[in-house]
PDB file of C-alpha atoms (C1' of nucleotides) in Angstrom:
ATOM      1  CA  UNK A 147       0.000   0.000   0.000  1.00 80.00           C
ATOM      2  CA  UNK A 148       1.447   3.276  -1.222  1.00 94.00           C
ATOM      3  CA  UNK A 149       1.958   5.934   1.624  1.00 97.00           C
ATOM      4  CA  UNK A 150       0.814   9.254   0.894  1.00 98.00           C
ATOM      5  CA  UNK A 151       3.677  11.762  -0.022  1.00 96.00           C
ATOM      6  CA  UNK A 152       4.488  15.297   0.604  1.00 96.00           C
ATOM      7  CA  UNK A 153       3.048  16.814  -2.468  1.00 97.00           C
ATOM      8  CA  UNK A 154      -0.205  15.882  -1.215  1.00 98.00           C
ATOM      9  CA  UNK A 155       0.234  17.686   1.882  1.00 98.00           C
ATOM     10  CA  UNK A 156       1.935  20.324   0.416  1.00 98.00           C
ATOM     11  CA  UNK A 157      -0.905  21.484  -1.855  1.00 97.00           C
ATOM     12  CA  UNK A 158      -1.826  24.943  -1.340  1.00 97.00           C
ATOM     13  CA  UNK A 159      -5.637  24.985  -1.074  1.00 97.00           C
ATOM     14  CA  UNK A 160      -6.388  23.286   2.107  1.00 98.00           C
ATOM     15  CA  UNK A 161     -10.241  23.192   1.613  1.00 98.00           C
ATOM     16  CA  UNK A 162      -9.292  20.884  -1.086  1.00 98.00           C
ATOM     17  CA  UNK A 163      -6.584  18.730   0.603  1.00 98.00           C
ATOM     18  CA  UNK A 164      -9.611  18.135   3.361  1.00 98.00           C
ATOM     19  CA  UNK A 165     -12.356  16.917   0.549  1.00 98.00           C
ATOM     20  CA  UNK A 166      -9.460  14.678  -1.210  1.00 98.00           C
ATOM     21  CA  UNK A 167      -8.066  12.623   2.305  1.00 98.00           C
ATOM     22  CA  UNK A 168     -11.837  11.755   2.886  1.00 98.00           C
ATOM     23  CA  UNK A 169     -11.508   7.833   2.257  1.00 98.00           C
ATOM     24  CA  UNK A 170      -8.217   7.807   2.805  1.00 98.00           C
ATOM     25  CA  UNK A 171      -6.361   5.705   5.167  1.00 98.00           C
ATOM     26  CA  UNK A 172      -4.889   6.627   8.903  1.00 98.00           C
ATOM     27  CA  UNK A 173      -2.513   4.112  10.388  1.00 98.00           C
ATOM     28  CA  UNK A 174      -0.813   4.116  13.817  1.00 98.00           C
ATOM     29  CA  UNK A 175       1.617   2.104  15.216  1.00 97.00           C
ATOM     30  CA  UNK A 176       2.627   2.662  18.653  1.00 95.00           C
ATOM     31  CA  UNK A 177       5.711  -0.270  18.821  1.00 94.00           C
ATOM     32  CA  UNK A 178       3.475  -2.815  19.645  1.00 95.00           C
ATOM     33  CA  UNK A 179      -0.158  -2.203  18.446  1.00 96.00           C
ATOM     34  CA  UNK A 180      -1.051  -1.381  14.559  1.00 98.00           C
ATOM     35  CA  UNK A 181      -4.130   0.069  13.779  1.00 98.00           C
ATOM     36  CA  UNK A 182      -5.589   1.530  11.111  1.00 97.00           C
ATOM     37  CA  UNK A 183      -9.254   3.404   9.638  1.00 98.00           C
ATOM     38  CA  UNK A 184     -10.936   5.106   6.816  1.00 98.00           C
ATOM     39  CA  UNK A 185     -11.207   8.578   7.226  1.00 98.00           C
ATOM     40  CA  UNK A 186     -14.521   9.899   6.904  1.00 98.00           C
ATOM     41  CA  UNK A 187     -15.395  13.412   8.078  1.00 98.00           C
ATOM     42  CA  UNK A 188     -12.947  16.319   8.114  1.00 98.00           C
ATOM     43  CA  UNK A 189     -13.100  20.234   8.505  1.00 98.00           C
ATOM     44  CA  UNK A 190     -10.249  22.484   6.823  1.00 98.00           C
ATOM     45  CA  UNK A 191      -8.645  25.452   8.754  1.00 98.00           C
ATOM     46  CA  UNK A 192      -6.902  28.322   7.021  1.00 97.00           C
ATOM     47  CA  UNK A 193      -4.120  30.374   8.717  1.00 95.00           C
ATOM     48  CA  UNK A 194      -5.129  33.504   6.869  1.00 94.00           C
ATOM     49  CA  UNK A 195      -8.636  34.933   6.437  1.00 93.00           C
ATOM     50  CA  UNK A 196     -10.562  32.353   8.951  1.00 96.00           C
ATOM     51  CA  UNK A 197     -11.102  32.945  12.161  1.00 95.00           C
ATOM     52  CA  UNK A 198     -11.722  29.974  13.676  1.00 96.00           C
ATOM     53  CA  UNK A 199      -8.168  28.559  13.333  1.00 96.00           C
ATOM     54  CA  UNK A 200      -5.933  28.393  16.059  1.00 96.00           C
ATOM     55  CA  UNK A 201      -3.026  30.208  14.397  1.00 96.00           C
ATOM     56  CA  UNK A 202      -5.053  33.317  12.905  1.00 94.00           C
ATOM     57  CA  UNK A 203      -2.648  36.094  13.026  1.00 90.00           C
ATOM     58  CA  UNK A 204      -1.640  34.319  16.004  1.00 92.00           C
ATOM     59  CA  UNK A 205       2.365  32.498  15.875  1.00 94.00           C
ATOM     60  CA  UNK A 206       3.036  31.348  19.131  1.00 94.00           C
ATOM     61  CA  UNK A 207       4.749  28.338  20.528  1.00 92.00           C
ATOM     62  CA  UNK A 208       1.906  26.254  20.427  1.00 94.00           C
ATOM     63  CA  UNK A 209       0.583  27.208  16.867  1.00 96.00           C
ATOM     64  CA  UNK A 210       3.856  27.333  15.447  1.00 96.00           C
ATOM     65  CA  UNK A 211       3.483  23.436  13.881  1.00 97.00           C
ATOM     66  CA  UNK A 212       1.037  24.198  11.966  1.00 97.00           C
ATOM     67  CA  UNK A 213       3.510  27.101  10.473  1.00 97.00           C
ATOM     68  CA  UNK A 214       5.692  24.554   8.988  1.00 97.00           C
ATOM     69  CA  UNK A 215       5.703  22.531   6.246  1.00 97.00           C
ATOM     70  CA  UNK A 216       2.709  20.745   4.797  1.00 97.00           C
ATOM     71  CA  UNK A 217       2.576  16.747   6.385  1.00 98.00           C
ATOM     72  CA  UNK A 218       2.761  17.081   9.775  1.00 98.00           C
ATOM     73  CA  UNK A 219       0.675  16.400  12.701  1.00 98.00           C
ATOM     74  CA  UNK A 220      -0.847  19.105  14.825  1.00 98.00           C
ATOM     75  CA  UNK A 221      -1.886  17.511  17.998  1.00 97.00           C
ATOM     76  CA  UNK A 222      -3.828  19.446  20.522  1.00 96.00           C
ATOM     77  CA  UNK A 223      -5.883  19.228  23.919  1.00 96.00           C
ATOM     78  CA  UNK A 224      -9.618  20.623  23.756  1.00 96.00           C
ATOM     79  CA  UNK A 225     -11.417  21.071  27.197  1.00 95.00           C
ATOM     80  CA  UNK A 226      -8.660  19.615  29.163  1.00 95.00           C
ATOM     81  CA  UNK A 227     -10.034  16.417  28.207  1.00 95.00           C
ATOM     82  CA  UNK A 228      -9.749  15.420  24.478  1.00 97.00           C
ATOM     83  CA  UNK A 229      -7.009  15.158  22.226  1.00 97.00           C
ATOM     84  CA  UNK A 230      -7.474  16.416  18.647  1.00 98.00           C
ATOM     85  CA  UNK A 231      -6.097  15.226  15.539  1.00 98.00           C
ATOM     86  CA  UNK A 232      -5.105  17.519  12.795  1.00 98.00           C
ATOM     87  CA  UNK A 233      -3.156  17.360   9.521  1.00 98.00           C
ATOM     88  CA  UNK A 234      -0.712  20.561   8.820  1.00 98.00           C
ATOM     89  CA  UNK A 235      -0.860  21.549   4.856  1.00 98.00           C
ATOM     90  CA  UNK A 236       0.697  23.708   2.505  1.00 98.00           C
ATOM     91  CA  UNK A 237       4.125  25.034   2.413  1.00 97.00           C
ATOM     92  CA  UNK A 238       6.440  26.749   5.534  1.00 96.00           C
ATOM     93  CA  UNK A 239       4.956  29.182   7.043  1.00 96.00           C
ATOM     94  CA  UNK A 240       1.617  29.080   5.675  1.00 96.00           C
ATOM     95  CA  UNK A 241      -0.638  27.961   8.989  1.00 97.00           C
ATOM     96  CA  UNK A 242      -3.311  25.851   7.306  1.00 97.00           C
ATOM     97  CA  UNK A 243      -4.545  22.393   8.693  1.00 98.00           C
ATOM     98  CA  UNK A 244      -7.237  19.504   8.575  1.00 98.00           C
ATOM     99  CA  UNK A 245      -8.712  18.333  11.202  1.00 98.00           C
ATOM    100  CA  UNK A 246      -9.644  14.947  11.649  1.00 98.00           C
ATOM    101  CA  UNK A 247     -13.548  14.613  12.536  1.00 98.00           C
ATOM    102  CA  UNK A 248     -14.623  10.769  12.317  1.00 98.00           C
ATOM    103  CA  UNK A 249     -12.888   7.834  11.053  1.00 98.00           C
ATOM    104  CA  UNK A 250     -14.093   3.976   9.869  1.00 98.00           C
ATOM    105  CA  UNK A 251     -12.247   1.435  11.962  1.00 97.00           C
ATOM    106  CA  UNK A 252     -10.579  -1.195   9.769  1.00 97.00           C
ATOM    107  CA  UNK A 253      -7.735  -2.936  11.455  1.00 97.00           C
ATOM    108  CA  UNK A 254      -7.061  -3.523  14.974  1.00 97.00           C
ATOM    109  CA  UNK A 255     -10.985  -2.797  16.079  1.00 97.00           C
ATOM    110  CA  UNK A 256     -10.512  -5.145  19.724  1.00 96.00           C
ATOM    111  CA  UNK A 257      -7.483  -2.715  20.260  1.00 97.00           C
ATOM    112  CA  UNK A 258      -9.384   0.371  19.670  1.00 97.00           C
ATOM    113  CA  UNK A 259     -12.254  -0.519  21.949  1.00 96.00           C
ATOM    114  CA  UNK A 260     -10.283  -1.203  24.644  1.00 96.00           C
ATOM    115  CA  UNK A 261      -8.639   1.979  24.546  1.00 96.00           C
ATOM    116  CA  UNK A 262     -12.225   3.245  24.850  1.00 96.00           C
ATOM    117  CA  UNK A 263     -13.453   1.274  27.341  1.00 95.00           C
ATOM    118  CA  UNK A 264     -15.692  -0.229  25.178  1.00 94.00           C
ATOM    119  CA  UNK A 265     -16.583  -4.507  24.972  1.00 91.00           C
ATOM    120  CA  UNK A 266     -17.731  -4.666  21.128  1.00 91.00           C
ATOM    121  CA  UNK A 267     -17.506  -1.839  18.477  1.00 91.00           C
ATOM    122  CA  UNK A 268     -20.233   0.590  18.162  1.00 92.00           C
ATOM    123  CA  UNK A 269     -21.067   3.646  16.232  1.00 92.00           C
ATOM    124  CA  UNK A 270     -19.476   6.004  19.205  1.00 95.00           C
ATOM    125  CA  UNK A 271     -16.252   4.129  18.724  1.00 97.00           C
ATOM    126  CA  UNK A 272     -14.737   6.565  16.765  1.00 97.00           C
ATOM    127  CA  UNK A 273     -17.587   8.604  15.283  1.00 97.00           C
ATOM    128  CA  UNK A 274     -15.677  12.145  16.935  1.00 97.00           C
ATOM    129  CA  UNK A 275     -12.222  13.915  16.851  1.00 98.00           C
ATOM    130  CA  UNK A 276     -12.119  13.705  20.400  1.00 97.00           C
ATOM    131  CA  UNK A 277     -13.057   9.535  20.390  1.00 98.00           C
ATOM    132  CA  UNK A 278     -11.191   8.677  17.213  1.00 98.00           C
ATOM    133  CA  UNK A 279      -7.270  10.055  18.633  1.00 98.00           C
ATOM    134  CA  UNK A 280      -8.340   7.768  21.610  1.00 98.00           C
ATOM    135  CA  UNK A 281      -9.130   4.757  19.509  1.00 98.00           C
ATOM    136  CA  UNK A 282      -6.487   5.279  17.849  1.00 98.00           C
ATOM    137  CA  UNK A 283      -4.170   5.976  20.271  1.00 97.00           C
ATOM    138  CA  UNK A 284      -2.855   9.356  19.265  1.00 98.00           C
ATOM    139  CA  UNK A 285      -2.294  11.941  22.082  1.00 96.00           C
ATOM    140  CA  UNK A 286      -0.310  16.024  22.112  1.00 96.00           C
ATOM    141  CA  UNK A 287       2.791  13.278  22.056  1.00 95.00           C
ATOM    142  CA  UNK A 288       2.151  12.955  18.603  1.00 97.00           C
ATOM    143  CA  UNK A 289       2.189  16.808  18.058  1.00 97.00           C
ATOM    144  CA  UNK A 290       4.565  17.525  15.422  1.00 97.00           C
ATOM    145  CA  UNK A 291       5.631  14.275  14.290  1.00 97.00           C
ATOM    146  CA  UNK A 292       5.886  13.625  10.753  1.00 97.00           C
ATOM    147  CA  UNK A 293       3.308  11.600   9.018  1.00 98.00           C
ATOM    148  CA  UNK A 294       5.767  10.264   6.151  1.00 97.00           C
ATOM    149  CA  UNK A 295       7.920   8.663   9.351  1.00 96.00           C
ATOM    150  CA  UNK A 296       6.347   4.632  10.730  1.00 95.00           C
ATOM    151  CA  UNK A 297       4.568   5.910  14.020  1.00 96.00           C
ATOM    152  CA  UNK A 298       1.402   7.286  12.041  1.00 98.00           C
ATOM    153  CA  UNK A 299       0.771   7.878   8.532  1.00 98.00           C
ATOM    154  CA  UNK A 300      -1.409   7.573   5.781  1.00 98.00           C
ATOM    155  CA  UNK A 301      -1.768   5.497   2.708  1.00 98.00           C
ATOM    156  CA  UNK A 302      -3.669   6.235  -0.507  1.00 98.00           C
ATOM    157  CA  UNK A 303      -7.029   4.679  -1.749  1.00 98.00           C
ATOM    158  CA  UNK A 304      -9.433   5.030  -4.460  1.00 97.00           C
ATOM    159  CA  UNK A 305     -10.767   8.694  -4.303  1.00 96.00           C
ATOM    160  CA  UNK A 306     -14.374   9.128  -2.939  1.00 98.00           C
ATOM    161  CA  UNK A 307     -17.002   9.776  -5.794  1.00 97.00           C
ATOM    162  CA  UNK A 308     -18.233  12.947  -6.101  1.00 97.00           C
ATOM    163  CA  UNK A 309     -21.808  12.400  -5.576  1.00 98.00           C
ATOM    164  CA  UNK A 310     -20.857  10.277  -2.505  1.00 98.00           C
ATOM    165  CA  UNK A 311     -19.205  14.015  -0.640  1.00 98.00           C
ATOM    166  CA  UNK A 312     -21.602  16.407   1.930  1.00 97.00           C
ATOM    167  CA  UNK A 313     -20.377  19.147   2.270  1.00 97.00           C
ATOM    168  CA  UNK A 314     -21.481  21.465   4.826  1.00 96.00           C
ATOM    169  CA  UNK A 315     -20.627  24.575   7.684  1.00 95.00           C
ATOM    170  CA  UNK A 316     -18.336  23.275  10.257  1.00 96.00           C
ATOM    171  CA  UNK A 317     -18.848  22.449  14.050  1.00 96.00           C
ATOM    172  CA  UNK A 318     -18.236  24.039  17.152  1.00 94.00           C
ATOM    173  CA  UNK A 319     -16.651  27.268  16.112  1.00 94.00           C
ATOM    174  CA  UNK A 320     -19.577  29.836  16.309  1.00 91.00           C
ATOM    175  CA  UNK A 321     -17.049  32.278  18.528  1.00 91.00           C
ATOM    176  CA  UNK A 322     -15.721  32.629  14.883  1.00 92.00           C
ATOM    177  CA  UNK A 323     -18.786  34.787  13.457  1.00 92.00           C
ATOM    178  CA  UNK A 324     -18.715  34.902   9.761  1.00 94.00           C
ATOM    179  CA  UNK A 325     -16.134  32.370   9.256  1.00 95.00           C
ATOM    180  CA  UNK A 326     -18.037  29.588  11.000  1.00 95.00           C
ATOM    181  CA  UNK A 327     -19.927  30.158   7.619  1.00 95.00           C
ATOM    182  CA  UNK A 328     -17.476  28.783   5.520  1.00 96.00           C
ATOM    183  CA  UNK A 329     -18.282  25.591   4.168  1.00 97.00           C
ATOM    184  CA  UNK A 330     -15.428  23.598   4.774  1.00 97.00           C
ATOM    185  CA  UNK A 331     -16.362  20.532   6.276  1.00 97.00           C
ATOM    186  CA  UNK A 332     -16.541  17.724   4.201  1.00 98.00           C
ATOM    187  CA  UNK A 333     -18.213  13.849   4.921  1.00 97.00           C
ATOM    188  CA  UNK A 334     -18.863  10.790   3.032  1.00 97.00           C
ATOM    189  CA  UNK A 335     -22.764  10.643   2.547  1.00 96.00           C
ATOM    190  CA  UNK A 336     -24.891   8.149   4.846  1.00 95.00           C
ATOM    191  CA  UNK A 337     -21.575   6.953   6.119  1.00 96.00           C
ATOM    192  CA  UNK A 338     -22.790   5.758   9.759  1.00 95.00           C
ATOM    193  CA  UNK A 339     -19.315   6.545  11.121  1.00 96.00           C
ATOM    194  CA  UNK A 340     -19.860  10.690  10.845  1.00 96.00           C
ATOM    195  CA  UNK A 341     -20.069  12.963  14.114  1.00 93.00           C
ATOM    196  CA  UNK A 342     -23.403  14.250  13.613  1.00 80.00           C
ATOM    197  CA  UNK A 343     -25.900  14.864  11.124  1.00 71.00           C
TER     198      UNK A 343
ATOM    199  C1'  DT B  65       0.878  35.464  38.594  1.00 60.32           C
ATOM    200  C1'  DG B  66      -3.929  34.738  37.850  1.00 60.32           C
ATOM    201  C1'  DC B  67      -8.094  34.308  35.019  1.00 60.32           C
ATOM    202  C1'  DT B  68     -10.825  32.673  31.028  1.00 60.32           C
ATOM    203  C1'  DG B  69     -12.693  29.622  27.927  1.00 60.32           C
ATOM    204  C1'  DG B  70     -12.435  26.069  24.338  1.00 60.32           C
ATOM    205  C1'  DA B  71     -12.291  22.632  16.760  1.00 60.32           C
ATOM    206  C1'  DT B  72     -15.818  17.680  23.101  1.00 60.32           C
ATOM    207  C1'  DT B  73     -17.961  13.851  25.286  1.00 60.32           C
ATOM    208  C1'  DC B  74     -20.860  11.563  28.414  1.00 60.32           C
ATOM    209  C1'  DA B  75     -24.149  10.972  32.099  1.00 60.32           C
ATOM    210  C1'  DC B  76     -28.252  12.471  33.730  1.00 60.32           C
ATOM    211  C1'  DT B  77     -33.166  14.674  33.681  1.00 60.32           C
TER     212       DT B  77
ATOM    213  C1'  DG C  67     -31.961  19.338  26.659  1.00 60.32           C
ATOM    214  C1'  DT C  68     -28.512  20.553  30.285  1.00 60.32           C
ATOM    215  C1'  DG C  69     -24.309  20.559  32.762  1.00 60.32           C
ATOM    216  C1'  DA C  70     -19.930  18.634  34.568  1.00 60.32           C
ATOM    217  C1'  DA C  71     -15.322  17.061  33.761  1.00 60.32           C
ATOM    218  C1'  DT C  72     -10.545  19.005  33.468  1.00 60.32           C
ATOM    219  C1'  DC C  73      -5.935  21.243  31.446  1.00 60.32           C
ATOM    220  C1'  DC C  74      -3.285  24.728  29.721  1.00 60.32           C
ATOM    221  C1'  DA C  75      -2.419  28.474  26.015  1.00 60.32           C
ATOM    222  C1'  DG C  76      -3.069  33.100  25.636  1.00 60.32           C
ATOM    223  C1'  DC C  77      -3.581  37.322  27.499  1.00 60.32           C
ATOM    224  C1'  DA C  78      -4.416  40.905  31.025  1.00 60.32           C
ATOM    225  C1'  DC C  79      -2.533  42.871  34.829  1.00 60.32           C
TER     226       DC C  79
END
DNA sequence: TGCTGGATTCACT
DNA sequence: GTGAATCCAGCAC
């Protein structure tokens, strides 16, 4: 299975890096325990013009991953609780990043639910960016790493058809007023794996 | 040095 | 539908 390369990260639009890794496959390995799932729900956030990323007009120490080069990871705790996963794109110093919203477990399902407390899989396995990273087992110690390197990566599949894409306004960033407008969050229709409708 | 609030989730009413 | 859990970056003094 081909890994996805740096070009692919590296492209400049990141709405359109977000719509293209839906489908796409996110692997972890953590030494001992490989895992890996379908990605199916993602949001794009632009460094420039868009409110409602972290590093708008903002480079500080904890933003300042997301101001390097395109394929790396941007790892960061929401609500003291819940570790979210995001994908850095474009070139240096251009701040723009995916963030990872649901996923599709494939490999390694008995591993994710017990890293979720859960006995058998269900919808809530990893139907969330806070539930996937946990499922997966990626935590602010991934922050930074670099996604072409054997801890966690991703590998290429057959692109999502067209017709099969929703896309809609994004979640949970109404304290960004007119740029919680933008429709930048992209799913794979009547996937049962999405966050919410 | 101290305060505020969040790219969420889950349990409870 | 509502509210608690829980940490730390960012910013105001």
């Amino acid at each position: 299975m081909a890994k996805i390369g740096k070009n692919f990260y590296e492209h400049r639009y990141v709405a359109e890096v977000a719509e293209r890794l839906l489908g796409q496959k996110i692997c972890t390995f953590n030494g001992k325990e490989y895992t890996d799932a379908l990605i199916v729900e993602t949001e794009a956030y632009c460094g420039r013009n868009d409110k409602a990323c972290h590093a708008h007009e903002k480079r500080t120490p904890r933003t300042e991953v997301m101001y390097g080069a395109g394929g790396h990871a941007y790892v960061y705790l929401c609500y003291g609780i819940h570790h979210l996963f995001n994908i850095v794109t474009n070139e240096k110093d251009q701040a723009d990043a995916v963030l990872i919203r649901a996923v599709e477990p494939i490999s390694g399902i008995d591993i994710m639910c017990q890293r979720r407390g859960m006995d058998k899989p269900r919808p809530n396995l990893t139907s969330g960016p806070g539930k996937l990273t946990q499922a997966l087992g990626i935590s602010v110690q991934q922050n930074g790493i670099y996604l072409l390197g054997s801890r966690v990566w991703l590998e290429e599949m057959a692109p999502i058809h067209p017709s099969k894409i929703v896309v809609s306004q994004r979640i949970g960033v109404d304290y960004a007023k007119e740029d919680a407008l933008k429709p930048w969050r992209f799913y794979i229709k009547d996937n049962p794996w999405i966050s919410r409708k």
